[in-house]
mmCIF file of C-alpha atoms in Angstrom:
data_model
loop_
_atom_site.group_PDB
_atom_site.id
_atom_site.type_symbol
_atom_site.label_atom_id
_atom_site.label_comp_id
_atom_site.label_asym_id
_atom_site.label_seq_id
_atom_site.Cartn_x
_atom_site.Cartn_y
_atom_site.Cartn_z
ATOM 1 C CA LYS G 1 59.500 -5.925 -37.038
ATOM 2 C CA ALA G 2 57.632 -3.081 -35.043
ATOM 3 C CA GLY G 3 58.888 0.230 -34.429
ATOM 4 C CA VAL G 4 58.905 2.707 -31.703
ATOM 5 C CA THR G 5 55.654 2.733 -30.569
ATOM 6 C CA GLN G 6 54.102 5.775 -28.984
ATOM 7 C CA THR G 7 50.892 6.577 -26.867
ATOM 8 C CA PRO G 8 48.771 8.209 -26.942
ATOM 9 C CA ARG G 9 49.280 9.950 -30.326
ATOM 10 C CA TYR G 10 47.143 13.069 -29.466
ATOM 11 C CA LEU G 11 46.427 14.628 -25.831
ATOM 12 C CA ILE G 12 44.630 17.875 -24.851
ATOM 13 C CA LYS G 13 45.390 18.485 -20.989
ATOM 14 C CA THR G 14 44.402 22.102 -18.734
ATOM 15 C CA ARG G 15 46.673 23.735 -16.951
ATOM 16 C CA GLY G 16 47.764 22.251 -13.552
ATOM 17 C CA GLN G 17 47.251 18.144 -14.830
ATOM 18 C CA GLN G 18 49.549 15.891 -15.164
ATOM 19 C CA VAL G 19 50.220 13.993 -18.117
ATOM 20 C CA THR G 20 52.073 10.430 -18.439
ATOM 21 C CA LEU G 21 53.635 9.763 -22.112
ATOM 22 C CA SER G 22 54.329 6.208 -23.153
ATOM 23 C CA CYS G 23 57.208 5.057 -25.302
ATOM 24 C CA SER G 24 57.309 1.061 -26.638
ATOM 25 C CA PRO G 25 60.866 0.625 -27.972
ATOM 26 C CA ILE G 26 62.239 -1.720 -30.751
ATOM 27 C CA SER G 27 62.079 -5.321 -29.502
ATOM 28 C CA GLY G 28 66.048 -5.768 -28.132
ATOM 29 C CA HIS G 29 66.890 -2.103 -27.693
ATOM 30 C CA ARG G 30 67.541 -0.994 -24.293
ATOM 31 C CA SER G 31 68.633 2.641 -24.789
ATOM 32 C CA VAL G 32 65.298 5.078 -24.812
ATOM 33 C CA SER G 33 65.504 9.081 -24.864
ATOM 34 C CA TRP G 34 62.852 11.531 -25.037
ATOM 35 C CA TYR G 35 63.049 14.828 -26.474
ATOM 36 C CA GLN G 36 60.798 17.677 -26.714
ATOM 37 C CA GLN G 37 59.960 19.179 -30.447
ATOM 38 C CA THR G 38 58.826 22.947 -30.853
ATOM 39 C CA PRO G 39 58.676 25.090 -33.592
ATOM 40 C CA GLY G 40 60.965 27.782 -31.940
ATOM 41 C CA GLN G 41 63.051 25.471 -29.820
ATOM 42 C CA GLY G 42 63.534 22.765 -32.179
ATOM 43 C CA LEU G 43 64.262 19.335 -30.810
ATOM 44 C CA GLN G 44 65.390 19.698 -27.200
ATOM 45 C CA PHE G 45 66.842 16.386 -24.971
ATOM 46 C CA LEU G 46 64.918 15.673 -22.276
ATOM 47 C CA PHE G 47 66.579 12.480 -20.430
ATOM 48 C CA GLU G 48 67.757 9.172 -21.801
ATOM 49 C CA TYR G 49 67.498 5.752 -19.980
ATOM 50 C CA PHE G 50 69.561 2.365 -20.253
ATOM 51 C CA SER G 51 69.042 -0.902 -18.848
ATOM 52 C CA GLU G 52 66.498 0.792 -16.117
ATOM 53 C CA THR G 53 68.754 3.781 -15.366
ATOM 54 C CA GLN G 54 68.718 7.541 -16.204
ATOM 55 C CA ARG G 55 71.977 7.814 -17.844
ATOM 56 C CA ASN G 56 71.157 11.278 -19.043
ATOM 57 C CA LYS G 57 69.464 14.258 -18.153
ATOM 58 C CA GLY G 58 68.788 17.163 -20.054
ATOM 59 C CA ASN G 59 67.835 21.060 -18.755
ATOM 60 C CA PHE G 60 64.344 20.956 -18.116
ATOM 61 C CA PRO G 61 62.295 21.151 -14.657
ATOM 62 C CA GLY G 62 61.721 18.656 -12.123
ATOM 63 C CA ARG G 63 58.178 18.710 -13.070
ATOM 64 C CA PHE G 64 59.395 16.593 -16.240
ATOM 65 C CA SER G 65 60.425 12.975 -14.938
ATOM 66 C CA GLY G 66 60.534 9.603 -16.843
ATOM 67 C CA ARG G 67 61.166 6.224 -15.932
ATOM 68 C CA GLN G 68 62.279 2.636 -17.762
ATOM 69 C CA PHE G 69 60.928 -0.700 -16.960
ATOM 70 C CA SER G 70 62.427 -4.162 -17.011
ATOM 71 C CA ASN G 71 61.075 -5.168 -20.586
ATOM 72 C CA SER G 72 62.560 -1.539 -21.592
ATOM 73 C CA ARG G 73 59.534 0.581 -22.252
ATOM 74 C CA SER G 74 59.633 4.039 -20.805
ATOM 75 C CA GLU G 75 57.299 6.579 -19.500
ATOM 76 C CA MET G 76 57.456 10.121 -18.995
ATOM 77 C CA ASN G 77 55.704 12.185 -16.660
ATOM 78 C CA VAL G 78 55.082 15.954 -16.659
ATOM 79 C CA SER G 79 53.474 17.836 -13.571
ATOM 80 C CA THR G 80 51.537 20.741 -13.143
ATOM 81 C CA LEU G 81 51.464 21.122 -16.865
ATOM 82 C CA GLU G 82 51.962 25.124 -18.297
ATOM 83 C CA LEU G 83 50.744 26.180 -21.475
ATOM 84 C CA GLY G 84 54.745 26.197 -22.845
ATOM 85 C CA ASP G 85 54.711 22.360 -22.016
ATOM 86 C CA SER G 86 52.873 22.215 -25.230
ATOM 87 C CA ALA G 87 54.850 20.298 -27.953
ATOM 88 C CA LEU G 88 55.371 17.150 -30.195
ATOM 89 C CA TYR G 89 57.133 15.147 -27.236
ATOM 90 C CA LEU G 90 59.378 12.363 -29.223
ATOM 91 C CA CYS G 91 61.030 8.774 -27.999
ATOM 92 C CA ALA G 92 63.797 7.623 -29.923
ATOM 93 C CA SER G 93 65.256 3.951 -29.358
ATOM 94 C CA SER G 94 68.619 2.364 -29.847
ATOM 95 C CA PRO G 95 70.215 -1.219 -29.443
ATOM 96 C CA MET G 96 73.134 -0.143 -27.659
ATOM 97 C CA ASP G 97 74.936 1.410 -24.993
ATOM 98 C CA THR G 98 76.870 4.158 -26.837
ATOM 99 C CA GLU G 99 75.552 6.580 -29.136
ATOM 100 C CA GLY G 100 73.913 5.849 -32.159
ATOM 101 C CA GLY G 101 71.403 3.979 -34.425
ATOM 102 C CA TYR G 102 68.117 5.752 -33.276
ATOM 103 C CA THR G 103 64.635 4.766 -34.231
ATOM 104 C CA PHE G 104 62.002 7.623 -33.768
ATOM 105 C CA GLY G 105 58.625 7.307 -32.691
ATOM 106 C CA SER G 106 56.084 9.383 -34.322
ATOM 107 C CA GLY G 107 55.064 10.963 -31.036
ATOM 108 C CA THR G 108 52.933 12.060 -28.748
ATOM 109 C CA ARG G 109 51.316 15.834 -29.870
ATOM 110 C CA LEU G 110 50.427 17.663 -26.161
ATOM 111 C CA THR G 111 48.242 20.468 -26.152
ATOM 112 C CA VAL G 112 47.910 22.436 -22.871
ATOM 113 C CA VAL G 113 44.791 24.529 -23.043
ATOM 114 C CA ASP N 1 58.651 1.841 -42.952
ATOM 115 C CA GLN N 2 61.215 4.616 -42.947
ATOM 116 C CA GLN N 3 60.342 8.006 -44.843
ATOM 117 C CA VAL N 4 63.804 9.113 -44.170
ATOM 118 C CA LYS N 5 66.946 7.078 -44.257
ATOM 119 C CA GLN N 6 70.769 7.492 -43.320
ATOM 120 C CA ASN N 7 72.395 3.940 -44.525
ATOM 121 C CA SER N 8 75.540 4.329 -42.596
ATOM 122 C CA PRO N 9 75.489 3.817 -38.723
ATOM 123 C CA SER N 10 78.949 5.138 -38.758
ATOM 124 C CA LEU N 11 82.028 6.823 -40.687
ATOM 125 C CA SER N 12 85.047 7.292 -39.941
ATOM 126 C CA VAL N 13 87.308 10.000 -41.825
ATOM 127 C CA GLN N 14 90.972 11.314 -41.484
ATOM 128 C CA GLU N 15 90.976 15.148 -39.986
ATOM 129 C CA GLY N 16 91.340 17.274 -42.674
ATOM 130 C CA ARG N 17 89.534 15.226 -44.987
ATOM 131 C CA ILE N 18 86.378 15.745 -46.390
ATOM 132 C CA SER N 19 83.138 13.798 -44.799
ATOM 133 C CA ILE N 20 80.493 13.059 -46.779
ATOM 134 C CA LEU N 21 77.224 12.087 -44.920
ATOM 135 C CA ASN N 22 74.204 10.726 -47.047
ATOM 136 C CA CYS N 23 70.139 10.675 -46.228
ATOM 137 C CA ASP N 24 67.937 9.226 -49.064
ATOM 138 C CA TYR N 25 64.630 10.050 -48.516
ATOM 139 C CA THR N 26 60.885 8.326 -50.134
ATOM 140 C CA ASN N 27 58.400 10.948 -49.645
ATOM 141 C CA SER N 28 57.974 13.154 -52.437
ATOM 142 C CA MET N 29 56.131 15.470 -50.228
ATOM 143 C CA PHE N 30 59.033 16.893 -48.405
ATOM 144 C CA ASP N 31 60.095 20.175 -49.668
ATOM 145 C CA TYR N 32 62.733 21.031 -46.837
ATOM 146 C CA PHE N 33 65.211 19.188 -45.224
ATOM 147 C CA LEU N 34 67.720 19.594 -42.083
ATOM 148 C CA TRP N 35 70.755 18.303 -40.805
ATOM 149 C CA TYR N 36 71.388 18.121 -37.102
ATOM 150 C CA LYS N 37 74.217 17.377 -34.808
ATOM 151 C CA LYS N 38 74.204 15.431 -31.599
ATOM 152 C CA TYR N 39 76.292 15.022 -28.481
ATOM 153 C CA PRO N 40 76.388 12.412 -26.256
ATOM 154 C CA ALA N 41 73.544 13.484 -23.329
ATOM 155 C CA GLU N 42 72.641 16.561 -25.458
ATOM 156 C CA GLY N 43 69.672 16.768 -27.718
ATOM 157 C CA PRO N 44 70.437 17.489 -31.603
ATOM 158 C CA THR N 45 71.534 20.821 -32.479
ATOM 159 C CA PHE N 46 70.553 22.613 -35.973
ATOM 160 C CA LEU N 47 73.594 22.578 -38.263
ATOM 161 C CA ILE N 48 72.282 23.121 -41.813
ATOM 162 C CA SER N 49 69.227 23.069 -44.043
ATOM 163 C CA ILE N 50 67.935 23.348 -47.685
ATOM 164 C CA SER N 51 64.513 23.901 -49.380
ATOM 165 C CA SER N 52 63.629 22.000 -52.343
ATOM 166 C CA ILE N 53 63.742 25.058 -54.754
ATOM 167 C CA LYS N 54 67.368 24.739 -54.177
ATOM 168 C CA ASP N 55 70.349 22.174 -54.865
ATOM 169 C CA LYS N 56 72.726 23.389 -52.684
ATOM 170 C CA ASN N 57 73.338 25.360 -49.826
ATOM 171 C CA GLU N 58 76.660 26.292 -48.001
ATOM 172 C CA ASP N 59 77.737 27.669 -44.672
ATOM 173 C CA GLY N 60 81.538 27.919 -43.683
ATOM 174 C CA ARG N 61 82.540 24.250 -43.665
ATOM 175 C CA PHE N 62 79.193 22.838 -44.064
ATOM 176 C CA THR N 63 77.376 21.981 -47.329
ATOM 177 C CA VAL N 64 74.407 20.149 -48.468
ATOM 178 C CA PHE N 65 73.208 18.837 -51.805
ATOM 179 C CA LEU N 66 70.254 17.898 -52.622
ATOM 180 C CA ASN N 67 69.229 15.932 -55.747
ATOM 181 C CA LYS N 68 65.289 15.685 -56.072
ATOM 182 C CA SER N 69 64.981 13.087 -58.888
ATOM 183 C CA ALA N 70 67.003 10.360 -56.587
ATOM 184 C CA LYS N 71 65.372 11.612 -53.181
ATOM 185 C CA HIS N 72 68.938 12.235 -52.138
ATOM 186 C CA LEU N 73 70.893 14.494 -50.422
ATOM 187 C CA SER N 74 74.252 14.453 -48.510
ATOM 188 C CA LEU N 75 76.332 16.722 -45.981
ATOM 189 C CA HIS N 76 79.620 17.701 -47.068
ATOM 190 C CA ILE N 77 82.405 18.387 -44.075
ATOM 191 C CA VAL N 78 85.425 20.094 -45.479
ATOM 192 C CA PRO N 79 87.773 19.958 -43.899
ATOM 193 C CA SER N 80 86.840 17.293 -41.106
ATOM 194 C CA GLN N 81 87.800 18.643 -37.732
ATOM 195 C CA PRO N 82 87.860 16.565 -34.269
ATOM 196 C CA GLY N 83 85.166 18.759 -32.851
ATOM 197 C CA ASP N 84 82.973 17.149 -35.793
ATOM 198 C CA SER N 85 82.894 13.601 -34.367
ATOM 199 C CA ALA N 86 79.413 13.610 -33.226
ATOM 200 C CA VAL N 87 75.816 11.861 -34.411
ATOM 201 C CA TYR N 88 74.424 13.530 -37.315
ATOM 202 C CA PHE N 89 70.735 13.605 -38.310
ATOM 203 C CA CYS N 90 69.168 13.993 -41.557
ATOM 204 C CA ALA N 91 65.227 15.348 -41.052
ATOM 205 C CA ALA N 92 62.818 16.200 -43.765
ATOM 206 C CA THR N 93 59.055 18.234 -43.545
ATOM 207 C CA TRP N 94 56.883 19.781 -45.977
ATOM 208 C CA ASP N 95 54.530 22.556 -45.935
ATOM 209 C CA SER N 96 55.762 23.834 -43.372
ATOM 210 C CA ASN N 97 54.672 21.306 -41.052
ATOM 211 C CA TYR N 98 57.263 21.493 -38.029
ATOM 212 C CA GLN N 99 56.755 17.558 -37.524
ATOM 213 C CA LEU N 100 60.140 16.859 -38.628
ATOM 214 C CA ILE N 101 60.690 13.103 -39.600
ATOM 215 C CA TRP N 102 64.016 12.093 -38.700
ATOM 216 C CA GLY N 103 66.976 9.416 -40.304
ATOM 217 C CA ALA N 104 68.618 7.063 -37.832
ATOM 218 C CA GLY N 105 71.727 8.865 -37.369
ATOM 219 C CA THR N 106 75.284 8.215 -38.884
ATOM 220 C CA LYS N 107 78.040 8.423 -35.991
ATOM 221 C CA LEU N 108 81.030 10.296 -37.455
ATOM 222 C CA ILE N 109 84.286 9.460 -36.110
ATOM 223 C CA ILE N 110 87.333 11.982 -37.114
ATOM 224 C CA LYS N 111 90.784 10.709 -36.587
ATOM 225 C CA PRO N 112 93.740 12.659 -35.756
#
């Protein structure tokens, strides 16, 4: 079966721009969570969606937002990009409405210049 | 194809006993392995790591064992405590490449 698909794989943006990243979960998975991975900070939780509702949100500024569609696909948006937003953004999907059984995507490598 | 596999989705252990979480990998290029712990609504936090030049690393109640020939590592928690109940992720990387490859996670439940 197809894994978690994240598009695009690589992205270069300039400061002040906005960006939208996409995540298609494994078929049947209803939970999608987003993480920011950087060398210094490790993996930081952004938010989690389940059945189109944001269930949990990490400690990130309001410039980071997301949504989930009825087919469980999810998007995250970052507005007014800053240099510090350069990171690997990972999406993980899970079939259950509780913790566990995560499958991670390959990530989107965002570079802000 | 998953390069890092955690085949047990969940594990239940009595408080005070040993918890053993397992992780297998397929890519022989991996030279650094990490374990993370994740509570609900939080991102995974780093727990312990091991380089491929070692076969054991210990930090308090946590010990990670690496068997390179079997491409297998395990995390031992002794003694297990209620606060250890969480999801544990195994991750691997190579050549100082910070892109970690993550396992699916194992949910550890410590019973009182």
